[in-house]
């Protein structure tokens, strides 16, 4: 992310699933404009405190909602032994043994990525997306956003995705003109079998792919 943001002084960060703000605060410290989306209020308060202590609050717009395919209320659960990590959807990738049952789940309101289009300032955008196997649902309601906003790079956490989750993501990226890469700075093609950790989807028209 740092390398990509440094390459273009006008590029802003869209931090989808900002958790306790590691990416958001770092980008703000680079004097970047950031839109941060986080569904857990306790995490939002942590981000706000970090920004205030660093005198960086003016760089960041925080949206306290979950992203999904439509507008509804959904319940979230928390992982064991994590700082703020939670999940929204009903993917079977993770087992019940991984939930922190000492923390009560609660319902959150969902919105669409399309709803956030007016928050983009006309600058090129780097998206960091880490929403625990809910990416395919969020992208179902993001077509207008990707048509209207100059999204250059999408960095997506890709730890475990079953076929039903990965296929819609790959189809969305193909339709909107992106190619998967192991690097955010230049096109280094990946096959699906090589997807691991963070995968970068590069805008073909910008990277001349």
Coordinates of N, CA and C in Angstrom, one line a residue:
X1 N 0.8 -1.2 0.0 CA 0.0 0.0 0.0 C 0.9 1.3 0.0
X2 N 1.9 1.3 0.8 CA 2.7 2.4 0.9 C 3.4 2.7 -0.4
X3 N 3.9 1.7 -1.1 CA 4.6 1.9 -2.4 C 3.6 2.5 -3.4
X4 N 2.4 1.9 -3.4 CA 1.4 2.4 -4.4 C 1.0 3.8 -4.1
X5 N 0.8 4.2 -2.9 CA 0.3 5.5 -2.5 C 1.5 6.5 -2.8
X6 N 2.7 6.1 -2.6 CA 3.8 7.0 -2.9 C 4.0 7.3 -4.4
X7 N 3.6 6.3 -5.2 CA 3.7 6.5 -6.7 C 2.9 7.6 -7.2
X8 N 1.7 7.9 -6.6 CA 0.8 8.9 -7.1 C 0.5 9.8 -5.9
X9 N 0.9 11.0 -5.8 CA 0.7 11.9 -4.7 C -0.8 12.2 -4.5
X10 N -1.6 12.0 -5.6 CA -3.1 12.3 -5.5 C -3.9 11.1 -5.0
X11 N -3.3 10.0 -5.0 CA -4.1 8.8 -4.7 C -4.6 8.7 -3.2
X12 N -5.8 8.3 -3.1 CA -6.4 8.2 -1.7 C -6.7 6.7 -1.4
X13 N -6.9 6.5 -0.1 CA -7.1 5.1 0.3 C -8.6 4.9 0.7
X14 N -9.2 3.8 0.2 CA -10.5 3.4 0.6 C -10.3 2.1 1.4
X15 N -10.4 2.2 2.7 CA -10.0 1.1 3.6 C -11.3 0.4 4.0
X16 N -11.6 -0.7 3.3 CA -12.8 -1.5 3.5 C -12.6 -2.6 4.5
X17 N -13.1 -2.4 5.7 CA -12.8 -3.3 6.9 C -11.5 -2.8 7.6
X18 N -11.6 -1.6 8.1 CA -10.4 -1.0 8.6 C -10.0 -1.5 10.0
X19 N -10.9 -2.3 10.7 CA -10.6 -2.9 12.0 C -10.1 -1.8 13.0
X20 N -8.9 -1.9 13.5 CA -8.5 -0.9 14.5 C -7.6 0.2 13.8
X21 N -7.6 0.2 12.5 CA -7.0 1.3 11.8 C -5.6 1.3 11.4
X22 N -5.0 0.1 11.3 CA -3.6 0.0 10.9 C -3.3 0.7 9.6
X23 N -4.1 0.4 8.6 CA -3.9 0.9 7.2 C -4.3 2.4 7.2
X24 N -5.5 2.7 7.8 CA -6.0 4.0 7.8 C -5.1 5.0 8.5
X25 N -4.6 4.7 9.6 CA -3.7 5.7 10.3 C -2.4 5.9 9.6
X26 N -1.9 4.8 9.1 CA -0.6 4.8 8.3 C -0.8 5.7 7.1
X27 N -1.9 5.6 6.3 CA -2.1 6.4 5.1 C -2.3 7.8 5.5
X28 N -3.0 8.1 6.6 CA -3.3 9.5 7.0 C -1.9 10.1 7.4
X29 N -1.0 9.3 8.0 CA 0.3 9.9 8.4 C 1.1 10.2 7.1
X30 N 0.7 9.6 6.0 CA 1.4 9.9 4.7 C 0.8 11.1 4.1
X31 N -0.1 11.8 4.8 CA -0.9 12.9 4.3 C -1.8 12.6 3.2
X32 N -2.4 11.4 3.3 CA -3.4 10.9 2.3 C -4.8 11.1 2.8
X33 N -5.7 11.3 1.9 CA -7.1 11.3 2.3 C -7.6 9.8 2.3
X34 N -8.4 9.5 3.4 CA -8.9 8.1 3.6 C -10.3 8.1 3.9
X35 N -11.0 7.1 3.3 CA -12.4 6.7 3.7 C -12.3 5.4 4.3
X36 N -12.7 5.3 5.5 CA -12.5 4.0 6.3 C -13.9 3.5 6.7
X37 N -14.1 2.2 6.4 CA -15.4 1.6 6.7 C -15.2 0.5 7.7
X38 N -15.9 0.6 8.9 CA -15.7 -0.4 9.9 C -17.1 -0.6 10.6
X39 N -17.5 -1.9 10.8 CA -18.8 -2.2 11.3 C -18.9 -2.2 12.8
X40 N -17.7 -2.4 13.5 CA -17.7 -2.5 15.0 C -17.4 -1.2 15.6
X41 N -18.4 -0.7 16.4 CA -18.2 0.7 17.0 C -17.0 0.8 17.9
X42 N -16.7 -0.3 18.6 CA -15.5 -0.2 19.5 C -14.2 0.0 18.7
X43 N -14.2 -0.6 17.5 CA -13.0 -0.4 16.6 C -13.0 1.0 16.1
X44 N -14.1 1.5 15.7 CA -14.2 2.9 15.3 C -13.7 3.9 16.3
X45 N -14.0 3.6 17.6 CA -13.6 4.5 18.7 C -12.1 4.4 18.8
X46 N -11.5 3.3 18.6 CA -10.0 3.1 18.6 C -9.4 3.9 17.5
X47 N -10.0 3.8 16.3 CA -9.4 4.6 15.2 C -9.5 6.1 15.5
X48 N -10.6 6.5 15.9 CA -10.8 7.9 16.2 C -9.8 8.4 17.3
X49 N -9.5 7.6 18.3 CA -8.6 8.0 19.3 C -7.2 8.1 18.7
X50 N -6.8 7.1 17.9 CA -5.5 7.1 17.3 C -5.3 8.3 16.4
X51 N -6.3 8.6 15.6 CA -6.2 9.8 14.7 C -6.1 11.1 15.5
X52 N -6.9 11.2 16.6 CA -6.9 12.4 17.4 C -5.5 12.6 18.1
X53 N -5.0 11.5 18.6 CA -3.7 11.6 19.3 C -2.6 12.0 18.3
X54 N -2.8 11.6 17.0 CA -1.8 11.9 16.0 C -2.1 13.2 15.2
X55 N -3.1 13.9 15.6 CA -3.5 15.1 14.9 C -3.8 14.8 13.4
X56 N -4.5 13.7 13.1 CA -4.7 13.3 11.7 C -6.2 13.2 11.4
X57 N -7.1 13.6 12.3 CA -8.5 13.3 12.2 C -9.0 14.0 10.9
X58 N -8.5 15.1 10.5 CA -9.0 15.8 9.3 C -8.7 15.0 8.0
X59 N -7.9 14.0 8.0 CA -7.6 13.3 6.8 C -8.6 12.1 6.6
X60 N -9.4 11.8 7.6 CA -10.1 10.5 7.5 C -11.6 10.7 7.7
X61 N -12.4 10.1 6.8 CA -13.9 10.0 7.0 C -14.2 8.5 7.4
X62 N -14.8 8.3 8.5 CA -15.1 7.0 9.0 C -16.6 6.7 8.8
X63 N -16.9 5.5 8.3 CA -18.3 5.1 8.1 C -18.5 3.8 9.0
X64 N -19.4 4.0 9.9 CA -19.6 2.9 10.9 C -20.8 2.0 10.4
X65 N -20.5 1.2 9.4 CA -21.5 0.3 8.8 C -20.8 -0.9 8.3
X66 N -21.6 -2.0 8.1 CA -21.0 -3.2 7.4 C -21.4 -3.0 5.9
X67 N -20.6 -3.6 5.0 CA -20.8 -3.6 3.6 C -21.4 -4.9 3.2
X68 N -22.5 -4.9 2.4 CA -23.1 -6.1 2.0 C -23.7 -5.9 0.6
X69 N -24.6 -6.8 0.1 CA -25.2 -6.7 -1.2 C -26.4 -5.9 -1.2
X70 N -26.9 -5.5 0.0 CA -28.1 -4.6 0.1 C -28.2 -4.0 1.5
X71 N -29.3 -3.4 1.7 CA -29.5 -2.8 3.0 C -30.3 -3.7 3.9
X72 N -29.8 -4.1 5.1 CA -30.4 -4.9 6.0 C -29.7 -4.9 7.3
X73 N -30.2 -5.7 8.3 CA -29.5 -5.9 9.6 C -28.9 -7.3 9.6
X74 N -27.7 -7.5 10.0 CA -27.1 -8.8 10.1 C -26.3 -8.9 11.4
X75 N -26.2 -10.1 11.9 CA -25.5 -10.3 13.2 C -24.0 -10.6 12.9
X76 N -23.2 -10.1 13.8 CA -21.7 -10.3 13.7 C -21.3 -11.2 14.8
X77 N -20.1 -11.9 14.6 CA -19.5 -12.7 15.6 C -18.0 -12.2 15.7
X78 N -17.4 -12.5 16.9 CA -16.0 -12.2 17.1 C -15.1 -13.4 17.1
X79 N -13.9 -13.3 16.7 CA -12.9 -14.4 16.7 C -12.3 -14.4 18.1
X80 N -11.8 -15.6 18.5 CA -11.0 -15.7 19.7 C -9.6 -15.1 19.5
X81 N -9.1 -14.6 20.5 CA -7.7 -14.1 20.5 C -7.4 -13.1 19.4
X82 N -8.2 -12.1 19.3 CA -8.0 -11.1 18.2 C -8.3 -9.8 18.7
X83 N -7.7 -8.8 18.2 CA -8.0 -7.4 18.5 C -9.1 -6.8 17.5
X84 N -10.3 -7.0 17.9 CA -11.4 -6.4 17.1 C -11.8 -7.2 15.9
X85 N -11.2 -8.4 15.6 CA -11.5 -9.1 14.4 C -12.9 -9.8 14.5
X86 N -13.7 -9.6 13.5 CA -15.1 -10.1 13.5 C -15.5 -10.5 12.1
X87 N -16.6 -11.2 12.0 CA -17.1 -11.5 10.7 C -18.6 -11.4 10.6
X88 N -19.1 -11.3 9.4 CA -20.5 -11.0 9.2 C -21.3 -12.1 8.5
X89 N -20.8 -12.7 7.5 CA -21.6 -13.6 6.7 C -21.6 -15.0 7.3
X90 N -22.3 -15.9 6.6 CA -22.5 -17.3 7.1 C -21.6 -18.3 6.3
X91 N -20.4 -17.8 5.9 CA -19.5 -18.7 5.2 C -19.1 -19.9 6.1
X92 N -18.9 -21.1 5.5 CA -18.6 -22.3 6.3 C -17.1 -22.5 6.4
X93 N -16.3 -21.5 6.0 CA -14.9 -21.7 6.0 C -14.3 -21.9 7.4
X94 N -14.9 -21.1 8.3 CA -14.4 -21.1 9.7 C -15.4 -21.9 10.6
X95 N -14.8 -22.6 11.6 CA -15.6 -23.5 12.5 C -16.1 -22.7 13.7
X96 N -17.1 -23.3 14.4 CA -17.6 -22.6 15.6 C -16.6 -22.5 16.7
X97 N -15.6 -23.4 16.7 CA -14.6 -23.4 17.7 C -13.7 -22.1 17.7
X98 N -13.8 -21.4 16.6 CA -13.0 -20.2 16.4 C -13.7 -18.9 16.9
X99 N -15.0 -19.0 17.3 CA -15.7 -17.9 17.8 C -15.4 -17.6 19.3
X100 N -15.4 -16.3 19.7 CA -15.3 -15.9 21.0 C -16.7 -15.8 21.6
X101 N -17.1 -16.9 22.3 CA -18.5 -17.0 22.8 C -18.6 -16.1 24.1
X102 N -17.5 -15.6 24.6 CA -17.6 -14.7 25.8 C -18.1 -13.3 25.4
X103 N -18.1 -13.0 24.1 CA -18.5 -11.7 23.6 C -19.8 -11.9 22.8
X104 N -20.8 -11.3 23.3 CA -22.1 -11.4 22.6 C -22.1 -10.8 21.2
X105 N -22.7 -11.5 20.3 CA -22.8 -10.9 18.9 C -23.9 -9.9 19.0
X106 N -23.9 -9.0 18.0 CA -25.0 -8.0 17.9 C -25.2 -7.7 16.4
X107 N -26.3 -7.0 16.1 CA -26.7 -6.7 14.8 C -26.1 -5.4 14.3
X108 N -25.8 -5.3 13.1 CA -25.3 -4.1 12.5 C -26.1 -3.8 11.2
X109 N -26.1 -2.6 10.8 CA -26.8 -2.2 9.6 C -25.8 -2.2 8.4
X110 N -26.2 -2.8 7.3 CA -25.4 -2.9 6.1 C -25.8 -1.8 5.1
X111 N -24.8 -1.4 4.3 CA -24.9 -0.5 3.2 C -24.2 -1.1 2.0
X112 N -24.3 -0.4 0.9 CA -23.6 -0.8 -0.3 C -22.4 0.0 -0.6
X113 N -21.4 -0.6 -1.2 CA -20.2 0.2 -1.7 C -20.7 1.4 -2.6
X114 N -21.7 1.1 -3.4 CA -22.3 2.1 -4.3 C -22.7 3.4 -3.5
X115 N -23.2 3.2 -2.3 CA -23.7 4.3 -1.5 C -22.6 5.3 -1.1
X116 N -21.3 4.8 -1.2 CA -20.2 5.6 -0.7 C -19.6 6.4 -1.9
X117 N -20.1 6.2 -3.1 CA -19.5 6.9 -4.3 C -19.4 8.4 -4.0
X118 N -20.4 9.1 -3.4 CA -20.2 10.6 -3.2 C -19.1 11.0 -2.3
X119 N -18.5 10.0 -1.5 CA -17.4 10.4 -0.6 C -16.1 10.4 -1.3
X120 N -16.0 9.9 -2.5 CA -14.8 9.9 -3.3 C -14.6 11.3 -3.9
X121 N -13.4 11.8 -3.9 CA -13.2 13.2 -4.2 C -12.7 13.4 -5.7
X122 N -12.9 12.4 -6.5 CA -12.4 12.5 -7.9 C -10.9 12.1 -8.0
X123 N -10.3 11.8 -6.9 CA -8.9 11.3 -7.0 C -8.8 9.8 -7.3
X124 N -7.7 9.4 -7.8 CA -7.5 7.9 -8.0 C -7.5 7.2 -6.6
X125 N -8.0 6.0 -6.6 CA -8.2 5.3 -5.4 C -7.5 4.0 -5.3
X126 N -6.9 3.7 -4.1 CA -6.4 2.4 -3.7 C -7.4 1.8 -2.7
X127 N -7.9 0.6 -3.0 CA -8.8 0.0 -2.1 C -8.1 -1.2 -1.4
X128 N -8.2 -1.1 -0.1 CA -7.7 -2.3 0.7 C -9.0 -2.9 1.2
X129 N -9.2 -4.2 0.9 CA -10.5 -4.9 1.2 C -10.2 -6.1 2.0
X130 N -10.7 -6.1 3.3 CA -10.4 -7.2 4.2 C -11.7 -7.4 5.1
X131 N -12.7 -8.1 4.6 CA -14.0 -8.2 5.3 C -14.4 -9.6 5.5
X132 N -13.4 -10.5 5.7 CA -13.6 -11.8 6.2 C -14.7 -12.6 5.4
X133 N -14.3 -12.9 4.1 CA -15.2 -13.7 3.3 C -16.5 -13.1 3.0
X134 N -16.6 -11.8 3.1 CA -17.9 -11.1 2.7 C -17.6 -10.3 1.4
X135 N -16.4 -10.4 0.9 CA -16.1 -9.5 -0.3 C -17.0 -9.8 -1.5
X136 N -17.4 -11.1 -1.7 CA -18.3 -11.3 -2.9 C -19.6 -10.7 -2.7
X137 N -20.1 -10.6 -1.5 CA -21.4 -9.9 -1.3 C -21.3 -8.4 -1.5
X138 N -20.3 -7.9 -0.9 CA -20.1 -6.4 -1.0 C -19.9 -6.0 -2.5
X139 N -19.3 -6.8 -3.3 CA -19.0 -6.4 -4.7 C -20.3 -6.5 -5.5
X140 N -21.3 -7.3 -5.0 CA -22.6 -7.4 -5.8 C -23.2 -6.0 -5.9
X141 N -22.9 -5.1 -4.9 CA -23.5 -3.8 -4.9 C -22.5 -2.7 -5.0
X142 N -21.5 -3.0 -6.0 CA -20.4 -2.0 -6.2 C -20.2 -1.7 -7.7
X143 N -21.1 -2.1 -8.5 CA -20.9 -1.8 -10.0 C -20.9 -0.3 -10.3
X144 N -21.8 0.4 -9.7 CA -21.9 1.9 -10.0 C -20.6 2.6 -9.5
X145 N -20.1 2.1 -8.3 CA -18.9 2.7 -7.7 C -17.8 2.5 -8.6
X146 N -17.6 1.3 -9.1 CA -16.4 1.0 -10.0 C -16.5 1.7 -11.4
X147 N -17.7 2.0 -11.8 CA -17.8 2.7 -13.0 C -17.5 4.2 -12.9
X148 N -17.9 4.7 -11.7 CA -17.8 6.2 -11.4 C -16.4 6.6 -10.9
X149 N -15.8 5.7 -10.2 CA -14.6 6.0 -9.4 C -13.3 5.4 -10.1
X150 N -12.2 6.2 -10.1 CA -11.0 5.7 -10.7 C -10.2 4.8 -9.7
X151 N -10.7 3.6 -9.6 CA -10.0 2.6 -8.7 C -8.9 2.0 -9.5
X152 N -7.7 2.3 -9.0 CA -6.5 1.8 -9.7 C -6.0 0.4 -9.3
X153 N -6.1 0.2 -7.9 CA -5.6 -1.0 -7.3 C -6.6 -1.5 -6.3
X154 N -6.9 -2.8 -6.2 CA -7.6 -3.4 -5.1 C -6.7 -4.4 -4.5
X155 N -6.4 -4.2 -3.2 CA -5.7 -5.1 -2.4 C -6.7 -5.9 -1.6
X156 N -6.8 -7.2 -1.8 CA -7.8 -8.1 -1.1 C -7.1 -9.2 -0.4
X157 N -7.5 -9.3 0.9 CA -7.0 -10.5 1.6 C -7.6 -11.8 1.1
X158 N -6.7 -12.7 0.8 CA -7.1 -14.0 0.2 C -6.5 -15.1 0.9
X159 N -7.1 -15.4 2.1 CA -6.5 -16.5 2.9 C -7.2 -17.8 2.6
X160 N -8.5 -17.9 2.8 CA -9.3 -19.1 2.5 C -10.6 -18.6 1.8
X161 N -10.7 -19.0 0.5 CA -12.0 -18.8 -0.2 C -12.4 -20.0 -0.9
X162 N -13.6 -20.5 -0.6 CA -14.2 -21.6 -1.3 C -14.7 -21.1 -2.7
X163 N -14.9 -22.1 -3.6 CA -15.2 -21.7 -5.0 C -16.4 -20.8 -5.1
X164 N -17.4 -21.0 -4.2 CA -18.7 -20.2 -4.3 C -18.4 -18.7 -3.9
X165 N -17.3 -18.5 -3.2 CA -16.9 -17.1 -2.8 C -16.0 -16.5 -3.8
X166 N -15.0 -17.3 -4.3 CA -14.0 -16.7 -5.2 C -14.6 -16.4 -6.6
X167 N -15.5 -17.3 -7.1 CA -16.0 -17.1 -8.5 C -16.6 -15.8 -8.7
X168 N -17.5 -15.3 -7.8 CA -18.1 -14.0 -8.0 C -17.1 -12.8 -8.0
X169 N -16.1 -13.0 -7.1 CA -15.1 -11.9 -7.0 C -14.3 -11.8 -8.3
X170 N -13.9 -13.0 -8.8 CA -13.1 -13.0 -10.1 C -13.9 -12.5 -11.3
X171 N -15.2 -12.9 -11.3 CA -16.0 -12.4 -12.4 C -16.2 -10.9 -12.3
X172 N -16.4 -10.3 -11.1 CA -16.6 -8.9 -11.0 C -15.3 -8.2 -11.5
X173 N -14.2 -8.6 -11.1 CA -12.9 -8.0 -11.4 C -12.7 -8.1 -13.0
X174 N -13.0 -9.2 -13.5 CA -12.9 -9.4 -15.0 C -13.8 -8.4 -15.7
X175 N -15.1 -8.3 -15.3 CA -16.0 -7.4 -16.0 C -15.6 -6.0 -15.9
X176 N -15.0 -5.6 -14.8 CA -14.6 -4.2 -14.6 C -13.2 -3.9 -15.1
X177 N -12.5 -4.9 -15.7 CA -11.2 -4.6 -16.3 C -10.0 -4.6 -15.4
X178 N -10.0 -5.7 -14.5 CA -8.9 -5.8 -13.6 C -8.2 -7.1 -13.8
X179 N -6.9 -7.2 -13.5 CA -6.1 -8.4 -13.6 C -5.4 -8.6 -12.3
X180 N -5.3 -9.9 -11.9 CA -4.7 -10.2 -10.6 C -3.2 -10.2 -10.7
X181 N -2.5 -9.7 -9.6 CA -1.1 -9.6 -9.6 C -0.5 -9.8 -8.2
X182 N 0.7 -10.3 -8.2 CA 1.4 -10.4 -6.9 C 2.0 -9.2 -6.4
X183 N 1.9 -8.1 -7.2 CA 2.6 -6.8 -6.8 C 1.6 -5.7 -7.0
X184 N 1.7 -4.6 -6.2 CA 0.8 -3.5 -6.4 C 1.5 -2.4 -7.3
X185 N 2.8 -2.6 -7.6 CA 3.6 -1.6 -8.4 C 3.6 -2.0 -9.9
X186 N 3.6 -3.2 -10.2 CA 3.7 -3.7 -11.6 C 3.0 -5.0 -11.8
X187 N 2.6 -5.3 -13.0 CA 1.8 -6.5 -13.3 C 2.7 -7.7 -13.2
X188 N 2.4 -8.6 -12.2 CA 3.0 -9.9 -12.1 C 1.9 -10.9 -12.0
X189 N 1.6 -11.5 -13.1 CA 0.3 -12.3 -13.2 C 0.3 -13.5 -12.2
X190 N -0.9 -13.8 -11.7 CA -1.1 -14.9 -10.8 C -2.2 -15.8 -11.4
X191 N -2.0 -17.1 -11.2 CA -3.1 -18.1 -11.4 C -3.8 -18.2 -10.1
X192 N -5.0 -18.7 -10.2 CA -5.9 -18.9 -9.0 C -5.2 -19.8 -8.0
X193 N -4.4 -20.8 -8.4 CA -3.7 -21.7 -7.5 C -2.6 -20.9 -6.7
X194 N -2.2 -19.8 -7.2 CA -1.1 -19.0 -6.5 C -1.7 -18.0 -5.6
X195 N -3.0 -17.8 -5.5 CA -3.6 -16.8 -4.6 C -3.3 -17.2 -3.2
X196 N -2.7 -16.3 -2.5 CA -2.5 -16.5 -1.0 C -2.2 -15.1 -0.4
X197 N -2.5 -15.0 0.9 CA -2.3 -13.7 1.6 C -3.0 -12.6 0.9
X198 N -2.3 -11.6 0.5 CA -2.9 -10.4 -0.2 C -2.7 -10.6 -1.7
X199 N -3.9 -10.4 -2.5 CA -3.8 -10.4 -3.9 C -4.2 -9.0 -4.4
X200 N -3.5 -8.5 -5.4 CA -3.7 -7.2 -6.0 C -4.4 -7.3 -7.3
X201 N -5.5 -6.6 -7.5 CA -6.2 -6.5 -8.7 C -5.9 -5.1 -9.3
X202 N -5.2 -5.1 -10.5 CA -4.7 -3.9 -11.1 C -5.6 -3.5 -12.3
X203 N -5.9 -2.2 -12.4 CA -6.7 -1.7 -13.5 C -6.0 -1.8 -14.8
X204 N -6.5 -2.6 -15.7 CA -5.7 -2.9 -16.9 C -5.4 -1.7 -17.7
X205 N -6.4 -0.8 -17.8 CA -6.2 0.4 -18.7 C -5.2 1.3 -18.1
X206 N -5.0 1.3 -16.8 CA -4.0 2.2 -16.2 C -2.6 1.6 -16.3
X207 N -2.5 0.2 -16.1 CA -1.2 -0.5 -16.1 C -0.8 -1.0 -17.4
X208 N -1.6 -0.7 -18.5 CA -1.3 -1.1 -19.8 C -1.2 -2.6 -19.9
X209 N -2.1 -3.3 -19.3 CA -2.1 -4.8 -19.3 C -2.9 -5.3 -20.5

